[in-house]
Coordinates of C-alpha atoms in Angstrom, one line a residue:
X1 CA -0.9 8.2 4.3
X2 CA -1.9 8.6 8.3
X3 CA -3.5 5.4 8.0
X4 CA 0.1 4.0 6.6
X5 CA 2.5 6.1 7.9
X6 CA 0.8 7.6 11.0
X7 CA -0.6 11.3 11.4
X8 CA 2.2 12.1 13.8
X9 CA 4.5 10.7 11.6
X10 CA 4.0 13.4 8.9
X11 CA 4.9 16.9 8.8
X12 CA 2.4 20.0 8.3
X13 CA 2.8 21.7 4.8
X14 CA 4.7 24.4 4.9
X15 CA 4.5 25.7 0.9
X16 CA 6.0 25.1 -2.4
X17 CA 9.4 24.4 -2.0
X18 CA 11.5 24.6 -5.3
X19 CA 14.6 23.0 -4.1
X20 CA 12.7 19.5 -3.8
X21 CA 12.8 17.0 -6.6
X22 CA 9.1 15.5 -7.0
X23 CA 10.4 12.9 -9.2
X24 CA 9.5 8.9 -8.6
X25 CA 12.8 7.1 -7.1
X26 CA 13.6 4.1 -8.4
X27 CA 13.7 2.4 -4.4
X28 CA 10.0 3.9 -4.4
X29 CA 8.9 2.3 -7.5
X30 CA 10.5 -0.8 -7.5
X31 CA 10.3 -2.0 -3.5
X32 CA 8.9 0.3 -0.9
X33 CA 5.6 1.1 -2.5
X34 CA 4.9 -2.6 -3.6
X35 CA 4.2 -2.8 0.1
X36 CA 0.6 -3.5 -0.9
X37 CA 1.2 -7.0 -2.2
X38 CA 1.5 -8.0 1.3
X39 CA -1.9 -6.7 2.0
X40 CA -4.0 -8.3 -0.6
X41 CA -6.5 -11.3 0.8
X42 CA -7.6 -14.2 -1.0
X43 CA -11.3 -13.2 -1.1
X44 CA -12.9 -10.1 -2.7
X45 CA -16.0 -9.4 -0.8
X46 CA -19.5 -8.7 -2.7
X47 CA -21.8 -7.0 -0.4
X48 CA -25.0 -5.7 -0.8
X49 CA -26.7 -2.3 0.4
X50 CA -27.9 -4.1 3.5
X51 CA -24.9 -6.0 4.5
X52 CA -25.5 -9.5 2.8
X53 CA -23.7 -11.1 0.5
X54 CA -24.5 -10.1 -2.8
X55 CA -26.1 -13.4 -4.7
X56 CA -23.4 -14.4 -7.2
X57 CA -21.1 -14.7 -3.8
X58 CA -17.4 -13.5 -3.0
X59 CA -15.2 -13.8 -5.8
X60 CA -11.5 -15.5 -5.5
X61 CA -8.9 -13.2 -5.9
X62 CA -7.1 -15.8 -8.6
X63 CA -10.0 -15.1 -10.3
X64 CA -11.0 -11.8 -10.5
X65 CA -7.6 -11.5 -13.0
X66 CA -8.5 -9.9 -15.9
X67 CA -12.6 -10.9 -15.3
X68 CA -14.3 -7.7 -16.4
X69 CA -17.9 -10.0 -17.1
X70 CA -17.5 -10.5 -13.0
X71 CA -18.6 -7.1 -12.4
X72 CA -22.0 -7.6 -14.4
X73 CA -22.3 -11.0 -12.5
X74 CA -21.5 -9.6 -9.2
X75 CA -23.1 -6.2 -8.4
X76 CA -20.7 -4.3 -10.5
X77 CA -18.3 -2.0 -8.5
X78 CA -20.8 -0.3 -5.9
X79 CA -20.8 -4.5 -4.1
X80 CA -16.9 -4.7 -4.6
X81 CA -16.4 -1.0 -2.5
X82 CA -19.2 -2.3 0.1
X83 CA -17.0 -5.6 0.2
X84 CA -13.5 -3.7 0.2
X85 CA -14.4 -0.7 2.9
X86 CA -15.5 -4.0 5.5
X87 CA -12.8 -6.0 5.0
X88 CA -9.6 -6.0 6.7
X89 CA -6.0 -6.0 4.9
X90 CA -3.6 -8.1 5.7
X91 CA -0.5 -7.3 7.7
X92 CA 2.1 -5.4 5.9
X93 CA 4.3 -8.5 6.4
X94 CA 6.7 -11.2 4.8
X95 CA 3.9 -13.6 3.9
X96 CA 1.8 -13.3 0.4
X97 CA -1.4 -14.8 0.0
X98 CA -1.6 -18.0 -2.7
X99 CA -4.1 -16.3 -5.0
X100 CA -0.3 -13.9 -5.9
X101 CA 2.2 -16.3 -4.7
X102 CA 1.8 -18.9 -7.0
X103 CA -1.9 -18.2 -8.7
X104 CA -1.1 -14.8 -10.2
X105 CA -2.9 -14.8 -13.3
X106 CA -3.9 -18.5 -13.6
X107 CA -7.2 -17.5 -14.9
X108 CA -5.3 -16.7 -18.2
X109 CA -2.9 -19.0 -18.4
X110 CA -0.2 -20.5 -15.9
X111 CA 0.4 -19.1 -12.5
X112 CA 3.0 -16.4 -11.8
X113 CA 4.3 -15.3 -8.7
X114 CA 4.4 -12.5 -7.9
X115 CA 6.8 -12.5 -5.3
X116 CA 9.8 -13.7 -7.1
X117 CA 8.4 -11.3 -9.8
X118 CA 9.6 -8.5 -7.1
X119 CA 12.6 -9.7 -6.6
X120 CA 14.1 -10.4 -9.6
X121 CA 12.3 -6.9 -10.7
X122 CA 14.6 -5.1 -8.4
X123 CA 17.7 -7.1 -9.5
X124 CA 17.1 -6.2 -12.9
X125 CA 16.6 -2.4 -12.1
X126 CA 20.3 -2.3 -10.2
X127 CA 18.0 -1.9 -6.3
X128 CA 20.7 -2.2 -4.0
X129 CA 20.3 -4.1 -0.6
X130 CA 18.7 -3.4 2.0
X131 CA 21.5 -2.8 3.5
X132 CA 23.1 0.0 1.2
X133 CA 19.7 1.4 1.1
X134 CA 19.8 2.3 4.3
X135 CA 23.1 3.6 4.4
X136 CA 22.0 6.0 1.3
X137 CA 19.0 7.0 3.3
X138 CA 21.4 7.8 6.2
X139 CA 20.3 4.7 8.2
X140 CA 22.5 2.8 10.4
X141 CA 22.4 -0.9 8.7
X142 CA 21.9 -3.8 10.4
X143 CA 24.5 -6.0 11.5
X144 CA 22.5 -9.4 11.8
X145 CA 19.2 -11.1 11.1
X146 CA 18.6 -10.4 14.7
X147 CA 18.7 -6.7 14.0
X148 CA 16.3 -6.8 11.3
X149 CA 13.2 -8.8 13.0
X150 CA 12.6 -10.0 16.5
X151 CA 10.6 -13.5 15.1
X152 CA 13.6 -16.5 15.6
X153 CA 11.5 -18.4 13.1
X154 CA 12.1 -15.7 10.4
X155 CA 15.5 -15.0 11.4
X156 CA 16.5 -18.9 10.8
X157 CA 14.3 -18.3 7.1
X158 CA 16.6 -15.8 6.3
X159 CA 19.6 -16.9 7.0
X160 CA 18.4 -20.6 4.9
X161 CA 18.7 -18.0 2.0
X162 CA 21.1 -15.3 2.7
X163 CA 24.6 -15.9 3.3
X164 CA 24.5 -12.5 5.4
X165 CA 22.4 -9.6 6.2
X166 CA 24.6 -7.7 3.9
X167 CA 23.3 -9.6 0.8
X168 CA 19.4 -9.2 1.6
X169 CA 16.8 -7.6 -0.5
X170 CA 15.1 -4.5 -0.7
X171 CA 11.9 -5.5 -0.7
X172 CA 12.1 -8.6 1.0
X173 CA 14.1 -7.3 3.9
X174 CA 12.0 -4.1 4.0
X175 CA 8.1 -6.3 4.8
X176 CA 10.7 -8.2 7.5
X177 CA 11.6 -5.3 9.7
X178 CA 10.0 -3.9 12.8
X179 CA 7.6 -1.4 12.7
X180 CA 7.9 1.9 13.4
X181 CA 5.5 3.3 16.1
X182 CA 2.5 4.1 14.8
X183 CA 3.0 3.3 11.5
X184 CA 2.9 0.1 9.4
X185 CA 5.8 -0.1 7.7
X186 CA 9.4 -1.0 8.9
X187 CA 12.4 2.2 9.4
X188 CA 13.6 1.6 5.8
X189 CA 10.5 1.8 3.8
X190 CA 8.6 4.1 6.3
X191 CA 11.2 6.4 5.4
X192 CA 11.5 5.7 1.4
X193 CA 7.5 6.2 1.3
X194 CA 7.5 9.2 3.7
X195 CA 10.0 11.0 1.8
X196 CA 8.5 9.7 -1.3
X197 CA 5.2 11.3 -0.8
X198 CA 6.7 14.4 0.9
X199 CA 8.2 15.3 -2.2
X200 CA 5.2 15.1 -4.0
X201 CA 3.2 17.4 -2.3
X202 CA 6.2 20.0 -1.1
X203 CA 7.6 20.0 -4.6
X204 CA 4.5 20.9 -6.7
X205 CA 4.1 24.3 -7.7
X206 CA 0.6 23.5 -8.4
X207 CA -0.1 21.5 -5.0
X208 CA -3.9 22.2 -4.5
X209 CA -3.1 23.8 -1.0
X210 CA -0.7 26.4 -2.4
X211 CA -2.8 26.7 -5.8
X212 CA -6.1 27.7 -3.9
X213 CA -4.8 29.4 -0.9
X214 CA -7.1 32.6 -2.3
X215 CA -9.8 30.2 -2.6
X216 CA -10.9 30.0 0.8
X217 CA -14.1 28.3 0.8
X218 CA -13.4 26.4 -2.4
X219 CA -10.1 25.1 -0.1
X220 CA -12.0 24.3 2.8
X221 CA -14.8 22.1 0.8
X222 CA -12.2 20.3 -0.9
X223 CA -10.5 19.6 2.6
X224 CA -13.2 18.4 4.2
X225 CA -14.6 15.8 1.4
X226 CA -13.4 12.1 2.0
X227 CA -12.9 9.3 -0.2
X228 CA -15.9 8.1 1.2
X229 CA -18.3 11.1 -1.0
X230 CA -16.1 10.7 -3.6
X231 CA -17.1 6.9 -3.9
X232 CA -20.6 7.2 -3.0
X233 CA -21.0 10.5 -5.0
X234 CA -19.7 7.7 -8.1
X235 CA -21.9 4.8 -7.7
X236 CA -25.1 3.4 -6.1
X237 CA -24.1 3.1 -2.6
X238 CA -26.3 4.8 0.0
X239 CA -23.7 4.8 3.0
X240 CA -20.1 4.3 3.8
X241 CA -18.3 5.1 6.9
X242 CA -16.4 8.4 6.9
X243 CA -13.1 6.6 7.2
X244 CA -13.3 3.9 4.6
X245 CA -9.2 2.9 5.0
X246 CA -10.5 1.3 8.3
X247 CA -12.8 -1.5 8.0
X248 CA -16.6 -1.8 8.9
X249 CA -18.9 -3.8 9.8
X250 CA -21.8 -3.3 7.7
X251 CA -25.1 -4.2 9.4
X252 CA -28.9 -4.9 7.7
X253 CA -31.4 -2.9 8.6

């Protein structure tokens, strides 16, 4: 979440708060946190312990789709993790990568994409615009394409599509918008996922920082293990950066 949202962004825990609702909204599910399809990259990295590439090569995205025998051929997960914690997302933008745009699944029978699987997804679960989203969220909406992004190219896109910026979707509109300052994510769905995750932690009763608040020590070890021990606590790999949400260059030697 800092590395999405921003550290400063987030407030300090303050407790178990009973009045919150940690339930999943719909927005959430169905938009905001599909964020990550903006992200993926073509290329799934293989890497070895010393930084080269592991000798059955990268894999395509397109397909590693339902490949399970790839992880035999490739190093199995420990040369996938290598490959992910070096490797650097993509933008949290409007463009998708081919391997989901119009490759989704091809391995197993004819593309899908994904994108307009998002879309009409929303449509079907009643999402209302981006616009009405943000008046529900107590946004102010926009009043143009200008509003929502800067870029005169993507302004022109939309408007090829949308009769107004009344009419625009979710999560379409949401991977268009500005960013907010220091995070990744545009107002609307900074806010949906910030909220989102907010409620999660302040509205568990069994939150582990509430739950083990007589636990000292067992509280501070659990605060200061990273993802990183996790992952090299459950597989082969002899090193990892601390930080593995920001990419690495992994050198021999």
């Amino acid at each position: 979440m800092p590395t999405l949202l921003g550290a400063e962004n987030i407030p300090a825990y303050t407790g178990y708060d009973d009045s919150v609702n940690p339930a999943i909204s719909t927005e959430f599910a169905t938009a905001a946190y599909r964020l990550g399809h903006s992200q993926l990259g073509d290329i799934l990295r293989r890497v070895e312990e010393d930084g080269s590439t592991h000798g059955d090569g990268d894999i395509g995205l397109k397909d590693a789709f339902f490949s399970p025998t790839e992880l035999e051929n490739g190093g199995g997960v420990s040369s996938l993790v290598r490959g992910l914690a070096s490797n650097k997302g993509q933008e949290i933008d409007v463009n998708i990568v081919d391997a989901v745009r119009n490759l989704l699944f091809a391995n197993s029978g004819a593309g899908t994409d994904l994108a307009t699987l998002n879309i009409m997804r929303g449509r079907d679960h009643g999402i209302a615009t981006l616009n009405d989203t943000r008046i529900a969220l107590g946004l102010d909406p926009y009043t143009s394409f200008a509003d929502l992004t800067s870029d005169p190219v993507l302004q022109q896109q939309f408007a090829d599509v949308y009769a107004s910026i009344d009419d625009v979707d979710l999560w379409v509109g949401g991977l268009a918008e500005e960013k907010v300052p220091g995070s990744q994510l545009g107002e609307t769905f900074h806010k949906i996922v910030l909220e989102q995750f907010l409620a999660l932690r302040d509205g568990d009763r069994h939150y582990f920082d509430a739950r083990l608040a007589s636990m000292p020590e067992l509280l501070h070890e659990i605060k200061n293990t990273s993802f990183s021990d996790i992952l090299t606590r459950n597989t082969d790999i002899d090193y990892l950066q601390d930080d593995v949400f920001t990419a690495h260059n992994r050198i021999g030697g």
